[in-house]
Amino acid sequence: MKRVLILGGTAEARALAAELIADPGVHVVSSLAGRVSKPRLPVGEVRQGGFGGAAGLEAFLAGEKIDAMVDATHPFAARMTASAAEAAARSGVPLLVLRRPGWQEGPGDSWQRVASLHEAAARLRAPMRVFLTTGRRSLPVFTGLPGVWLLARSVDPPEPPVPDDVHVLLDRGPYTVDGELALIREHRLDVLVTKDSGGRLTAAKLVAARELGLPVIMVNRPPLPPGVRLVDTVAAAAAWAQE
Ligand code: NAP
């Protein structure tokens, strides 16, 4: 039986596990970082926690006799992706990267694309009320800017202390356009700062921003390691793993 490791933490990783588990010739092991308190679990075997860098992952691949690995982590999980590429190169275990497509600016949108969270923070001008959806660990990059108030939405709470000019909203997608419109109006938000995560589960904020003429600061994805094989659909990843 072919043993496939899925590096997960995304809806696509869960969908891939569900698809592969239906194949009697494939045994799937899904891996989660173990960062969020109540993760959505994929079907099948799941392990949680870091591997200990590329060397740790290489040892895991050997110990678990993994035949193929799909990196279906979030597009901003750059360290895990770098480790996967390194471990694959050292071990010879084939690696495929599954990334959902990024979001595209359309008519009526007003986006500024930036290369990093720090560049996004540098674009903020006081006085400004900011809708921040870049993740709880990025909060320190945006705090302490005079005249900048933040509505920071995240799945789990950020590390304390949280400054007075930050309102934390704990929530997890999927979100609706009506809900996002109400949130933007209620908090009189001036700008949305987000990462180019892509996908439909969290795209409603972009539709709401368009409808309200709200500018968006969009942090671009980090580049992939050179030479990795990339697909953007679960079906393509499943076909590759089954081959
Ligand atoms: P990261 O910065 O690339 O990873 C940091 C470390 O966490 C890695 O070096 C690895 O530890 C461990 N790790 C990450 N993903 C793992 C996985 N699937 N299985 C086992 N260990 C993993 O990643 P991150 O941005 O902290 O994201 C962590 C997880 O959350 C990812 O699995 C990702 O898919 C998911 N996620 C991330 C975001 C985001 O915005 N970054 C959003 C939604 C979901 P070792 O070096 O010890 O192996």
mmCIF file of C-alpha atoms and ligand atoms in Angstrom:
data_model
loop_
_atom_site.group_PDB
_atom_site.id
_atom_site.type_symbol
_atom_site.label_atom_id
_atom_site.label_comp_id
_atom_site.label_asym_id
_atom_site.label_seq_id
_atom_site.Cartn_x
_atom_site.Cartn_y
_atom_site.Cartn_z
ATOM 1 C CA MET A 1 0.000 0.000 0.000
ATOM 2 C CA LYS A 2 1.284 3.454 -0.921
ATOM 3 C CA ARG A 3 1.886 5.741 2.083
ATOM 4 C CA VAL A 4 1.184 9.423 1.482
ATOM 5 C CA LEU A 5 1.977 12.255 3.906
ATOM 6 C CA ILE A 6 -0.190 15.371 3.625
ATOM 7 C CA LEU A 7 1.175 18.502 5.263
ATOM 8 C CA GLY A 8 -2.075 20.168 6.209
ATOM 9 C CA GLY A 9 -3.837 22.941 8.054
ATOM 10 C CA THR A 10 -6.067 23.967 5.143
ATOM 11 C CA ALA A 11 -9.457 23.077 3.690
ATOM 12 C CA GLU A 12 -7.661 21.707 0.614
ATOM 13 C CA ALA A 13 -5.582 19.357 2.766
ATOM 14 C CA ARG A 14 -8.734 18.027 4.422
ATOM 15 C CA ALA A 15 -10.423 17.549 1.048
ATOM 16 C CA LEU A 16 -7.357 15.740 -0.285
ATOM 17 C CA ALA A 17 -7.257 13.392 2.719
ATOM 18 C CA ALA A 18 -10.946 12.605 2.208
ATOM 19 C CA GLU A 19 -10.387 11.882 -1.470
ATOM 20 C CA LEU A 20 -7.309 9.680 -0.985
ATOM 21 C CA ILE A 21 -8.762 7.733 1.902
ATOM 22 C CA ALA A 22 -11.424 6.418 -0.457
ATOM 23 C CA ASP A 23 -8.638 4.709 -2.442
ATOM 24 C CA PRO A 24 -7.905 1.272 -0.903
ATOM 25 C CA GLY A 25 -4.394 1.369 -2.349
ATOM 26 C CA VAL A 26 -3.398 4.488 -0.400
ATOM 27 C CA HIS A 27 -2.726 5.023 3.301
ATOM 28 C CA VAL A 28 -2.904 8.702 4.266
ATOM 29 C CA VAL A 29 -1.178 10.402 7.180
ATOM 30 C CA SER A 30 -2.132 14.050 7.682
ATOM 31 C CA SER A 31 0.135 16.366 9.632
ATOM 32 C CA LEU A 32 -0.927 19.501 11.512
ATOM 33 C CA ALA A 33 1.293 22.045 13.216
ATOM 34 C CA GLY A 34 -0.811 21.862 16.378
ATOM 35 C CA ARG A 35 -0.993 25.644 16.712
ATOM 36 C CA VAL A 36 -4.730 26.305 16.964
ATOM 37 C CA SER A 37 -6.586 25.153 20.048
ATOM 38 C CA LYS A 38 -9.416 23.315 18.247
ATOM 39 C CA PRO A 39 -8.217 22.463 14.746
ATOM 40 C CA ARG A 40 -10.556 21.141 12.097
ATOM 41 C CA LEU A 41 -9.318 17.578 11.744
ATOM 42 C CA PRO A 42 -9.034 15.711 8.452
ATOM 43 C CA VAL A 43 -10.418 12.197 8.170
ATOM 44 C CA GLY A 44 -7.958 9.358 8.683
ATOM 45 C CA GLU A 45 -4.690 9.211 10.587
ATOM 46 C CA VAL A 46 -3.513 12.555 11.969
ATOM 47 C CA ARG A 47 -0.286 13.525 13.694
ATOM 48 C CA GLN A 48 0.283 16.923 15.272
ATOM 49 C CA GLY A 49 3.294 19.117 16.059
ATOM 50 C CA GLY A 50 6.453 20.241 14.277
ATOM 51 C CA PHE A 51 8.910 17.681 12.906
ATOM 52 C CA GLY A 52 11.995 19.545 14.078
ATOM 53 C CA GLY A 53 13.014 21.204 10.820
ATOM 54 C CA ALA A 54 13.958 19.555 7.531
ATOM 55 C CA ALA A 55 16.140 16.939 9.241
ATOM 56 C CA GLY A 56 13.274 15.952 11.539
ATOM 57 C CA LEU A 57 10.908 15.648 8.603
ATOM 58 C CA GLU A 58 13.455 13.564 6.702
ATOM 59 C CA ALA A 59 13.670 11.186 9.686
ATOM 60 C CA PHE A 60 9.860 11.025 9.841
ATOM 61 C CA LEU A 61 9.650 10.155 6.127
ATOM 62 C CA ALA A 62 12.100 7.300 6.621
ATOM 63 C CA GLY A 63 10.582 6.071 9.897
ATOM 64 C CA GLU A 64 7.036 6.062 8.536
ATOM 65 C CA LYS A 65 8.113 4.667 5.141
ATOM 66 C CA ILE A 66 6.397 7.519 3.309
ATOM 67 C CA ASP A 67 6.289 7.076 -0.489
ATOM 68 C CA ALA A 68 5.067 10.522 -1.455
ATOM 69 C CA MET A 69 4.405 13.859 0.235
ATOM 70 C CA VAL A 70 1.896 16.591 -0.605
ATOM 71 C CA ASP A 71 2.518 20.004 0.919
ATOM 72 C CA ALA A 72 -1.014 21.381 1.206
ATOM 73 C CA THR A 73 -0.145 23.916 3.897
ATOM 74 C CA HIS A 74 -1.361 27.507 3.861
ATOM 75 C CA PRO A 75 0.335 29.666 1.179
ATOM 76 C CA PHE A 76 2.001 31.692 3.968
ATOM 77 C CA ALA A 77 3.412 28.661 5.818
ATOM 78 C CA ALA A 78 6.792 29.304 4.182
ATOM 79 C CA ARG A 79 8.968 27.584 6.768
ATOM 80 C CA MET A 80 7.092 24.302 6.499
ATOM 81 C CA THR A 81 7.228 24.467 2.703
ATOM 82 C CA ALA A 82 10.978 25.146 2.770
ATOM 83 C CA SER A 83 11.485 22.180 5.113
ATOM 84 C CA ALA A 84 9.382 19.944 2.878
ATOM 85 C CA ALA A 85 11.425 20.884 -0.205
ATOM 86 C CA GLU A 86 14.691 20.264 1.639
ATOM 87 C CA ALA A 87 13.567 16.951 3.131
ATOM 88 C CA ALA A 88 12.262 15.785 -0.257
ATOM 89 C CA ALA A 89 15.544 16.662 -1.963
ATOM 90 C CA ARG A 90 17.582 14.822 0.691
ATOM 91 C CA SER A 91 15.390 11.730 0.958
ATOM 92 C CA GLY A 92 14.245 11.347 -2.641
ATOM 93 C CA VAL A 93 10.597 11.195 -1.514
ATOM 94 C CA PRO A 94 8.571 12.890 -4.283
ATOM 95 C CA LEU A 95 6.982 16.191 -3.243
ATOM 96 C CA LEU A 96 4.006 17.986 -4.715
ATOM 97 C CA VAL A 97 2.869 21.415 -3.529
ATOM 98 C CA LEU A 98 -0.893 22.029 -3.563
ATOM 99 C CA ARG A 99 -1.758 25.747 -3.383
ATOM 100 C CA ARG A 100 -5.172 27.212 -4.046
ATOM 101 C CA PRO A 101 -4.990 30.134 -6.476
ATOM 102 C CA GLY A 102 -4.438 33.602 -5.045
ATOM 103 C CA TRP A 103 -7.121 36.305 -5.149
ATOM 104 C CA GLN A 104 -7.333 38.581 -8.177
ATOM 105 C CA GLU A 105 -8.278 42.235 -8.193
ATOM 106 C CA GLY A 106 -11.409 42.926 -10.262
ATOM 107 C CA PRO A 107 -13.439 45.905 -11.436
ATOM 108 C CA GLY A 108 -14.450 48.131 -8.522
ATOM 109 C CA ASP A 109 -11.605 46.915 -6.288
ATOM 110 C CA SER A 110 -9.002 49.268 -4.882
ATOM 111 C CA TRP A 111 -6.058 47.131 -3.850
ATOM 112 C CA GLN A 112 -2.449 47.929 -3.049
ATOM 113 C CA ARG A 113 -0.227 44.866 -3.254
ATOM 114 C CA VAL A 114 2.734 44.770 -0.873
ATOM 115 C CA ALA A 115 5.554 42.305 -0.372
ATOM 116 C CA SER A 116 5.431 41.955 3.397
ATOM 117 C CA LEU A 117 3.503 42.628 6.586
ATOM 118 C CA HIS A 118 5.964 45.414 7.436
ATOM 119 C CA GLU A 119 5.327 47.080 4.101
ATOM 120 C CA ALA A 120 1.582 46.836 4.778
ATOM 121 C CA ALA A 121 2.047 48.522 8.165
ATOM 122 C CA ALA A 122 4.114 51.280 6.543
ATOM 123 C CA ARG A 123 1.170 52.108 4.224
ATOM 124 C CA LEU A 124 -1.179 52.929 7.133
ATOM 125 C CA ARG A 125 -1.802 56.648 7.697
ATOM 126 C CA ALA A 126 -3.349 58.162 10.848
ATOM 127 C CA PRO A 127 -6.126 58.591 11.636
ATOM 128 C CA MET A 128 -7.224 55.222 10.379
ATOM 129 C CA ARG A 129 -9.488 52.391 11.513
ATOM 130 C CA VAL A 130 -8.063 49.140 10.178
ATOM 131 C CA PHE A 131 -9.664 45.734 9.588
ATOM 132 C CA LEU A 132 -6.701 43.405 10.154
ATOM 133 C CA THR A 133 -6.995 39.731 9.122
ATOM 134 C CA THR A 134 -3.341 38.770 8.785
ATOM 135 C CA GLY A 135 -3.269 36.393 11.761
ATOM 136 C CA ARG A 136 -2.705 36.820 15.477
ATOM 137 C CA ARG A 137 1.070 36.382 15.288
ATOM 138 C CA SER A 138 1.357 39.366 12.936
ATOM 139 C CA LEU A 139 -0.361 41.741 15.380
ATOM 140 C CA PRO A 140 2.877 43.246 16.844
ATOM 141 C CA VAL A 141 3.804 44.494 13.343
ATOM 142 C CA PHE A 142 0.716 46.731 13.326
ATOM 143 C CA THR A 143 0.449 47.899 16.940
ATOM 144 C CA GLY A 144 1.808 51.154 18.352
ATOM 145 C CA LEU A 145 1.208 53.202 15.211
ATOM 146 C CA PRO A 146 -0.115 56.564 16.474
ATOM 147 C CA GLY A 147 -3.696 57.247 15.364
ATOM 148 C CA VAL A 148 -4.174 53.734 13.957
ATOM 149 C CA TRP A 149 -6.990 51.710 15.536
ATOM 150 C CA LEU A 150 -7.185 47.983 14.760
ATOM 151 C CA LEU A 151 -9.990 45.484 14.544
ATOM 152 C CA ALA A 152 -7.877 42.309 14.593
ATOM 153 C CA ARG A 153 -9.771 39.152 13.689
ATOM 154 C CA SER A 154 -8.193 35.780 14.425
ATOM 155 C CA VAL A 155 -9.098 32.186 15.247
ATOM 156 C CA ASP A 156 -7.234 32.124 18.566
ATOM 157 C CA PRO A 157 -6.368 35.090 20.827
ATOM 158 C CA PRO A 158 -3.080 36.957 20.273
ATOM 159 C CA GLU A 159 -0.375 36.865 22.907
ATOM 160 C CA PRO A 160 -1.110 39.353 25.706
ATOM 161 C CA PRO A 161 -0.732 42.200 26.408
ATOM 162 C CA VAL A 162 -3.072 43.562 23.741
ATOM 163 C CA PRO A 163 -2.823 47.372 23.488
ATOM 164 C CA ASP A 164 -5.902 49.584 24.093
ATOM 165 C CA ASP A 165 -6.140 50.660 20.463
ATOM 166 C CA VAL A 166 -6.710 47.040 19.347
ATOM 167 C CA HIS A 167 -10.069 45.324 19.424
ATOM 168 C CA VAL A 168 -9.666 41.558 19.060
ATOM 169 C CA LEU A 169 -12.459 39.642 17.385
ATOM 170 C CA LEU A 170 -12.199 35.870 17.739
ATOM 171 C CA ASP A 171 -13.870 34.163 14.823
ATOM 172 C CA ARG A 172 -13.276 31.553 12.165
ATOM 173 C CA GLY A 173 -14.596 31.424 8.603
ATOM 174 C CA PRO A 174 -16.455 30.834 6.470
ATOM 175 C CA TYR A 175 -17.754 34.406 6.481
ATOM 176 C CA THR A 176 -20.679 35.936 4.583
ATOM 177 C CA VAL A 177 -20.742 39.163 2.609
ATOM 178 C CA ASP A 178 -23.627 40.473 4.739
ATOM 179 C CA GLY A 179 -21.700 39.706 7.904
ATOM 180 C CA GLU A 180 -18.568 41.440 6.617
ATOM 181 C CA LEU A 181 -20.574 44.488 5.466
ATOM 182 C CA ALA A 182 -22.142 44.773 8.923
ATOM 183 C CA LEU A 183 -18.750 44.466 10.620
ATOM 184 C CA ILE A 184 -17.128 47.129 8.451
ATOM 185 C CA ARG A 185 -20.044 49.526 9.025
ATOM 186 C CA GLU A 186 -20.315 48.844 12.756
ATOM 187 C CA HIS A 187 -16.644 49.594 13.372
ATOM 188 C CA ARG A 188 -16.440 52.410 10.751
ATOM 189 C CA LEU A 189 -13.401 50.755 9.177
ATOM 190 C CA ASP A 190 -11.303 52.680 6.629
ATOM 191 C CA VAL A 191 -9.067 49.977 5.181
ATOM 192 C CA LEU A 192 -8.716 46.176 5.040
ATOM 193 C CA VAL A 193 -5.280 44.621 5.518
ATOM 194 C CA THR A 194 -5.109 40.971 4.527
ATOM 195 C CA LYS A 195 -2.814 38.289 3.130
ATOM 196 C CA ASP A 196 -3.376 36.805 -0.316
ATOM 197 C CA SER A 197 -4.544 33.513 1.147
ATOM 198 C CA GLY A 198 -6.978 32.821 -1.684
ATOM 199 C CA GLY A 199 -9.971 30.518 -1.401
ATOM 200 C CA ARG A 200 -13.675 31.092 -0.944
ATOM 201 C CA LEU A 201 -13.992 30.594 2.817
ATOM 202 C CA THR A 202 -12.573 34.033 3.661
ATOM 203 C CA ALA A 203 -13.182 35.937 0.417
ATOM 204 C CA ALA A 204 -16.403 37.669 1.562
ATOM 205 C CA LYS A 205 -14.401 40.526 3.126
ATOM 206 C CA LEU A 206 -13.060 41.412 -0.332
ATOM 207 C CA VAL A 207 -16.566 41.550 -1.810
ATOM 208 C CA ALA A 208 -17.727 43.699 1.100
ATOM 209 C CA ALA A 209 -14.721 46.016 0.694
ATOM 210 C CA ARG A 210 -15.551 46.416 -3.006
ATOM 211 C CA GLU A 211 -19.198 47.207 -2.275
ATOM 212 C CA LEU A 212 -18.256 49.858 0.273
ATOM 213 C CA GLY A 213 -15.324 51.313 -1.704
ATOM 214 C CA LEU A 214 -12.926 50.283 1.052
ATOM 215 C CA PRO A 215 -9.246 50.163 0.034
ATOM 216 C CA VAL A 216 -7.435 46.850 0.531
ATOM 217 C CA ILE A 217 -3.767 46.346 1.364
ATOM 218 C CA MET A 218 -2.992 42.851 0.089
ATOM 219 C CA VAL A 219 0.182 41.122 1.283
ATOM 220 C CA ASN A 220 1.614 38.979 -1.521
ATOM 221 C CA ARG A 221 2.471 35.327 -0.990
ATOM 222 C CA PRO A 222 6.035 34.342 -0.184
ATOM 223 C CA PRO A 223 7.799 32.685 -3.139
ATOM 224 C CA LEU A 224 7.958 28.894 -3.383
ATOM 225 C CA PRO A 225 11.330 27.132 -3.159
ATOM 226 C CA PRO A 226 12.819 26.806 -6.658
ATOM 227 C CA GLY A 227 11.973 23.732 -8.703
ATOM 228 C CA VAL A 228 9.025 22.434 -6.684
ATOM 229 C CA ARG A 229 6.165 20.868 -8.565
ATOM 230 C CA LEU A 230 2.940 22.840 -8.065
ATOM 231 C CA VAL A 231 -0.773 22.178 -8.652
ATOM 232 C CA ASP A 232 -3.743 24.295 -7.639
ATOM 233 C CA THR A 233 -6.578 21.780 -7.333
ATOM 234 C CA VAL A 234 -7.301 18.921 -4.967
ATOM 235 C CA ALA A 235 -8.192 16.704 -7.932
ATOM 236 C CA ALA A 236 -4.766 17.233 -9.512
ATOM 237 C CA ALA A 237 -3.020 16.500 -6.221
ATOM 238 C CA ALA A 238 -5.087 13.338 -5.695
ATOM 239 C CA ALA A 239 -4.278 12.123 -9.211
ATOM 240 C CA TRP A 240 -0.556 12.731 -8.628
ATOM 241 C CA ALA A 241 -0.579 10.895 -5.272
ATOM 242 C CA GLN A 242 -2.414 7.916 -6.777
ATOM 243 C CA GLU A 243 -0.061 7.578 -9.742
HETATM 244 P P1 NAP B 1 5.313 27.943 9.185
HETATM 245 O O1 NAP B 1 5.741 29.270 9.734
HETATM 246 O O2 NAP B 1 5.686 27.614 7.806
HETATM 247 O O3 NAP B 1 5.790 26.763 10.111
HETATM 248 C C1 NAP B 1 6.445 26.937 11.333
HETATM 249 C C2 NAP B 1 6.755 25.579 11.871
HETATM 250 O O4 NAP B 1 5.554 24.917 12.290
HETATM 251 C C3 NAP B 1 7.371 24.635 10.858
HETATM 252 O O5 NAP B 1 8.752 24.884 10.707
HETATM 253 C C4 NAP B 1 7.020 23.296 11.426
HETATM 254 O O6 NAP B 1 7.827 23.010 12.554
HETATM 255 C C5 NAP B 1 5.628 23.529 11.973
HETATM 256 N N1 NAP B 1 4.583 23.195 11.012
HETATM 257 C C6 NAP B 1 3.934 24.033 10.148
HETATM 258 N N2 NAP B 1 3.012 23.371 9.461
HETATM 259 C C7 NAP B 1 3.072 22.095 9.876
HETATM 260 C C8 NAP B 1 2.341 20.916 9.553
HETATM 261 N N3 NAP B 1 1.339 20.943 8.645
HETATM 262 N N4 NAP B 1 2.679 19.774 10.184
HETATM 263 C C9 NAP B 1 3.680 19.736 11.098
HETATM 264 N N5 NAP B 1 4.387 20.818 11.466
HETATM 265 C C10 NAP B 1 4.086 21.976 10.871
HETATM 266 O O7 NAP B 1 3.712 27.796 9.303
HETATM 267 P P2 NAP B 1 2.646 28.712 10.016
HETATM 268 O O8 NAP B 1 2.428 29.907 9.177
HETATM 269 O O9 NAP B 1 3.050 28.839 11.469
HETATM 270 O O10 NAP B 1 1.374 27.797 9.886
HETATM 271 C C11 NAP B 1 1.224 26.677 10.750
HETATM 272 C C12 NAP B 1 0.109 25.811 10.221
HETATM 273 O O11 NAP B 1 -1.105 26.542 10.158
HETATM 274 C C13 NAP B 1 0.373 25.281 8.814
HETATM 275 O O12 NAP B 1 0.144 23.915 8.827
HETATM 276 C C14 NAP B 1 -0.604 26.004 7.923
HETATM 277 O O13 NAP B 1 -1.105 25.180 6.904
HETATM 278 C C15 NAP B 1 -1.695 26.447 8.884
HETATM 279 N N6 NAP B 1 -2.236 27.778 8.563
HETATM 280 C C16 NAP B 1 -1.416 28.844 8.442
HETATM 281 C C17 NAP B 1 -1.940 30.082 8.125
HETATM 282 C C18 NAP B 1 -1.041 31.289 7.938
HETATM 283 O O14 NAP B 1 -1.569 32.380 7.671
HETATM 284 N N7 NAP B 1 0.269 31.150 8.022
HETATM 285 C C19 NAP B 1 -3.314 30.230 7.980
HETATM 286 C C20 NAP B 1 -4.135 29.112 8.111
HETATM 287 C C21 NAP B 1 -3.590 27.878 8.425
HETATM 288 P P3 NAP B 1 9.165 22.128 12.439
HETATM 289 O O15 NAP B 1 10.181 23.027 11.786
HETATM 290 O O16 NAP B 1 9.467 21.774 13.835
HETATM 291 O O17 NAP B 1 8.858 20.940 11.582
#
